[in-house]
Every structure is written in C-alpha cells, then in structure tokens.
Amino acid sequence: VPVLEVLIMINIDQLKNGQIGTIIEVKGGRGLVRRLESLNLRKGKKIRKLSAAPFRGPIVLEVDGCQIALGRGMAAKVMVEPL
C-alpha cells in the first residue's frame, strides 16, 4: 500500500518562537537566493526561529549556532517544513 507523505510548508514568519524548521525552497529570484546563501540559509538547512520583533520588525534565526536577523519581506519568501 503506497503511503502518501504530506509535506507541510510554511514561511519562516509563520514559525513560532523557538520552533525548528528545515528550509524547503526560496520563492525569489537569483539575487535573493544568493543573498540568503551568503547567510548560510539554503535548501535543506535546519533553522530555529528565536524571536520576532513586534510591529513588522526583523526575525532572528539561529543557523549552525549563529544568529541572523532577517527582514520580514525576505522571511516571507523562505518556505520551511516545521519539525
């Protein structure tokens, strides 16, 4: 019997504080993808959302033990699978 695996994708902005997710895809152009890769945010990477500043402020992530602040516009284009 084949098992149907459902992949839940949300953007980083929708993760709860402290929640971990794996990056599935980046919905943006080459420039955005390159910028995120320079911050070590690429497909398959596990990230943890540490906090989100109120009133549309930046989102703070932890990637490989480093903290990164990401604007909400960019964060909305990074799709993750919550773990």
Coordinates of N, CA, C and O in Angstrom, one line a residue:
V1 N 0.9 -1.2 0.0 CA 0.0 0.0 0.0 C 0.9 1.2 0.0 O 1.7 1.4 0.9
P2 N 0.8 2.1 -1.0 CA 1.6 3.3 -1.0 C 1.2 4.3 0.1 O 0.0 4.4 0.4
V3 N 2.2 4.9 0.7 CA 1.9 5.8 1.8 C 2.1 7.2 1.2 O 3.1 7.6 0.5
L4 N 1.0 8.0 1.4 CA 1.1 9.4 0.9 C 1.7 10.3 1.9 O 1.2 10.4 3.0
E5 N 2.9 10.8 1.6 CA 3.6 11.7 2.5 C 3.2 13.2 2.3 O 3.3 13.6 1.1
V6 N 2.6 13.8 3.3 CA 2.2 15.2 3.1 C 3.3 16.1 3.6 O 3.8 15.9 4.8
L7 N 3.7 17.0 2.8 CA 4.7 18.0 3.2 C 4.0 19.3 3.6 O 3.3 19.9 2.8
I8 N 4.2 19.7 4.8 CA 3.7 20.9 5.3 C 4.7 22.0 5.1 O 5.8 21.9 5.6
M9 N 4.3 23.1 4.3 CA 5.2 24.2 4.0 C 4.6 25.5 4.6 O 3.5 25.8 4.2
I10 N 5.4 26.2 5.4 CA 5.0 27.5 5.8 C 6.2 28.4 5.6 O 7.3 27.9 5.4
N11 N 6.0 29.7 5.7 CA 7.2 30.6 5.6 C 7.8 30.8 7.0 O 7.1 30.5 8.1
I12 N 9.0 31.3 7.1 CA 9.7 31.5 8.4 C 8.9 32.3 9.3 O 8.8 32.1 10.5
D13 N 8.2 33.3 8.8 CA 7.4 34.2 9.6 C 6.3 33.5 10.4 O 5.9 33.9 11.5
Q14 N 5.8 32.4 9.8 CA 4.7 31.6 10.5 C 5.2 30.6 11.5 O 4.4 30.1 12.2
L15 N 6.6 30.4 11.6 CA 7.1 29.6 12.7 C 6.8 30.2 14.0 O 6.9 31.5 14.1
K16 N 6.7 29.5 15.1 CA 6.5 30.0 16.4 C 8.0 30.2 17.0 O 8.9 29.6 16.5
N17 N 8.1 31.2 17.9 CA 9.4 31.4 18.5 C 9.9 30.1 19.2 O 9.2 29.4 19.9
G18 N 11.1 29.8 18.9 CA 11.7 28.5 19.4 C 11.5 27.3 18.5 O 12.2 26.3 18.8
Q19 N 10.7 27.4 17.5 CA 10.4 26.3 16.7 C 11.5 26.1 15.6 O 12.1 27.0 15.2
I20 N 11.7 24.8 15.3 CA 12.7 24.5 14.3 C 12.1 24.1 13.0 O 11.0 23.5 13.0
G21 N 12.7 24.4 11.9 CA 12.2 24.0 10.6 C 13.3 23.7 9.6 O 14.5 24.2 9.9
T22 N 13.0 23.0 8.6 CA 14.0 22.7 7.5 C 13.6 23.5 6.3 O 12.4 23.5 5.9
I23 N 14.6 24.3 5.7 CA 14.3 25.1 4.5 C 14.0 24.1 3.3 O 14.8 23.2 3.0
I24 N 12.8 24.4 2.7 CA 12.4 23.6 1.6 C 12.7 24.3 0.3 O 13.1 23.7 -0.7
E25 N 12.3 25.6 0.2 CA 12.6 26.3 -1.0 C 12.6 27.8 -0.7 O 12.1 28.3 0.3
V26 N 13.2 28.6 -1.6 CA 13.2 30.1 -1.5 C 12.4 30.6 -2.7 O 12.7 30.2 -3.9
K27 N 11.3 31.3 -2.5 CA 10.4 31.8 -3.5 C 10.9 33.2 -3.9 O 10.4 34.2 -3.4
G28 N 12.0 33.3 -4.6 CA 12.6 34.6 -5.0 C 13.5 34.4 -6.2 O 13.8 33.3 -6.6
G29 N 14.0 35.5 -6.7 CA 15.0 35.5 -7.8 C 16.4 35.1 -7.4 O 16.6 34.8 -6.2
R30 N 17.3 35.1 -8.3 CA 18.6 34.6 -8.1 C 19.3 35.5 -7.1 O 20.1 35.0 -6.2
G31 N 19.1 36.8 -7.1 CA 19.7 37.7 -6.1 C 19.3 37.4 -4.7 O 20.2 37.4 -3.8
L32 N 18.1 37.1 -4.5 CA 17.6 36.8 -3.1 C 18.2 35.4 -2.7 O 18.7 35.3 -1.6
V33 N 18.2 34.5 -3.6 CA 18.8 33.2 -3.3 C 20.2 33.3 -2.9 O 20.7 32.7 -1.9
R34 N 21.0 34.1 -3.7 CA 22.4 34.3 -3.4 C 22.6 35.0 -2.1 O 23.5 34.6 -1.3
R35 N 21.8 36.0 -1.8 CA 22.0 36.7 -0.5 C 21.7 35.8 0.7 O 22.4 35.8 1.6
L36 N 20.7 35.0 0.6 CA 20.4 34.1 1.6 C 21.5 33.0 1.8 O 21.8 32.6 2.9
E37 N 22.0 32.5 0.6 CA 23.1 31.5 0.7 C 24.3 32.1 1.4 O 25.0 31.4 2.1
S38 N 24.6 33.4 1.2 CA 25.7 34.1 1.8 C 25.5 34.1 3.4 O 26.5 34.2 4.1
L39 N 24.2 34.0 3.8 CA 23.9 34.0 5.2 C 23.8 32.5 5.7 O 23.4 32.3 6.8
N40 N 24.1 31.6 4.9 CA 24.1 30.1 5.2 C 22.6 29.6 5.2 O 22.4 28.6 5.9
L41 N 21.7 30.3 4.6 CA 20.3 29.9 4.5 C 20.1 29.3 3.1 O 20.0 30.0 2.1
R42 N 20.1 27.9 3.1 CA 19.9 27.3 1.8 C 19.0 26.1 2.0 O 18.8 25.6 3.1
K43 N 18.6 25.5 0.9 CA 17.7 24.3 0.9 C 18.3 23.2 1.7 O 19.5 22.9 1.6
G44 N 17.5 22.6 2.6 CA 17.9 21.5 3.4 C 18.5 21.9 4.8 O 18.7 21.1 5.6
K45 N 18.7 23.2 5.0 CA 19.3 23.7 6.2 C 18.2 23.7 7.3 O 17.1 24.1 7.1
K46 N 18.6 23.3 8.5 CA 17.7 23.4 9.7 C 18.0 24.8 10.4 O 19.1 25.2 10.6
I47 N 16.8 25.4 10.7 CA 16.9 26.7 11.3 C 16.0 26.7 12.5 O 15.1 25.9 12.6
R48 N 16.3 27.6 13.5 CA 15.4 27.8 14.6 C 15.0 29.3 14.7 O 15.9 30.1 14.6
K49 N 13.7 29.6 14.8 CA 13.3 30.9 14.9 C 13.4 31.3 16.4 O 12.8 30.7 17.3
L50 N 14.3 32.3 16.7 CA 14.5 32.7 18.1 C 13.5 33.7 18.5 O 12.9 33.6 19.6
S51 N 13.2 34.8 17.7 CA 12.3 35.8 18.1 C 11.9 36.6 16.9 O 12.5 36.6 15.8
A52 N 10.8 37.3 17.1 CA 10.3 38.2 16.0 C 10.0 39.5 16.7 O 9.2 39.5 17.7
A53 N 10.6 40.6 16.3 CA 10.3 41.9 16.8 C 8.9 42.3 16.5 O 8.4 42.0 15.4
P54 N 8.2 43.0 17.4 CA 6.8 43.4 17.1 C 6.7 44.5 16.1 O 7.7 45.1 15.8
F55 N 5.6 44.7 15.5 CA 5.3 45.8 14.6 C 6.2 45.7 13.3 O 6.9 46.6 13.0
R56 N 6.3 44.5 12.7 CA 6.9 44.3 11.4 C 8.5 44.4 11.5 O 9.1 44.7 10.5
G57 N 9.0 44.2 12.7 CA 10.5 44.3 12.8 C 11.1 43.0 12.3 O 10.4 42.1 11.8
P58 N 12.4 42.9 12.4 CA 13.1 41.7 11.9 C 12.9 40.4 12.7 O 12.5 40.5 13.8
I59 N 13.1 39.3 12.0 CA 13.0 38.0 12.6 C 14.4 37.5 12.9 O 15.3 37.5 12.0
V60 N 14.7 37.0 14.1 CA 16.0 36.5 14.5 C 16.0 35.0 14.4 O 15.1 34.3 15.0
L61 N 16.9 34.4 13.6 CA 17.0 33.0 13.4 C 18.4 32.5 13.9 O 19.3 33.3 14.0
E62 N 18.4 31.2 14.2 CA 19.7 30.6 14.6 C 20.0 29.5 13.5 O 19.1 28.7 13.2
V63 N 21.2 29.6 12.9 CA 21.6 28.7 11.8 C 23.0 28.3 12.2 O 23.9 29.1 12.2
D64 N 23.2 27.0 12.4 CA 24.5 26.4 12.7 C 25.2 27.2 13.9 O 26.4 27.5 13.9
G65 N 24.4 27.5 14.9 CA 24.9 28.2 16.1 C 25.1 29.7 15.9 O 25.5 30.4 16.9
C66 N 24.8 30.3 14.8 CA 24.9 31.7 14.5 C 23.6 32.4 14.5 O 22.6 31.8 14.0
Q67 N 23.5 33.6 15.0 CA 22.2 34.3 15.0 C 22.2 35.2 13.8 O 23.1 35.9 13.5
I68 N 21.0 35.2 13.1 CA 20.9 36.1 11.9 C 19.6 36.8 12.0 O 18.5 36.2 12.3
A69 N 19.6 38.1 11.7 CA 18.3 38.9 11.7 C 17.9 39.0 10.2 O 18.7 39.4 9.3
L70 N 16.7 38.7 9.9 CA 16.1 38.6 8.6 C 14.9 39.5 8.5 O 14.0 39.4 9.4
G71 N 14.8 40.4 7.5 CA 13.6 41.2 7.4 C 12.4 40.4 7.0 O 12.5 39.3 6.5
R72 N 11.2 40.8 7.4 CA 10.0 40.0 7.2 C 9.7 39.8 5.7 O 9.2 38.8 5.4
G73 N 10.1 40.7 4.8 CA 9.9 40.5 3.4 C 10.7 39.3 2.9 O 10.1 38.5 2.2
M74 N 11.9 39.2 3.3 CA 12.7 38.1 2.9 C 12.2 36.8 3.6 O 12.1 35.7 3.0
A75 N 11.9 36.9 4.9 CA 11.5 35.7 5.6 C 10.2 35.1 5.0 O 10.0 33.9 5.1
A76 N 9.3 36.0 4.5 CA 8.1 35.5 3.9 C 8.3 34.7 2.6 O 7.4 33.9 2.2
K77 N 9.5 34.8 2.0 CA 9.8 34.1 0.8 C 10.6 32.8 1.0 O 10.9 32.0 0.1
V78 N 10.9 32.5 2.3 CA 11.6 31.3 2.6 C 10.7 30.3 3.2 O 10.1 30.5 4.3
M79 N 10.4 29.2 2.5 CA 9.5 28.2 2.9 C 10.2 27.1 3.6 O 11.2 26.6 3.2
V80 N 9.6 26.7 4.8 CA 10.2 25.7 5.6 C 9.2 24.6 6.0 O 8.0 24.8 5.9
E81 N 9.7 23.4 6.3 CA 8.9 22.4 6.9 C 9.1 22.4 8.4 O 10.2 22.1 8.8
P82 N 8.1 22.7 9.2 CA 8.2 22.7 10.6 C 8.5 21.3 11.2 O 8.0 20.3 10.7
L83 N 9.4 21.3 12.2 CA 9.7 20.0 12.8 C 9.2 19.9 14.2 O 8.9 20.9 14.8

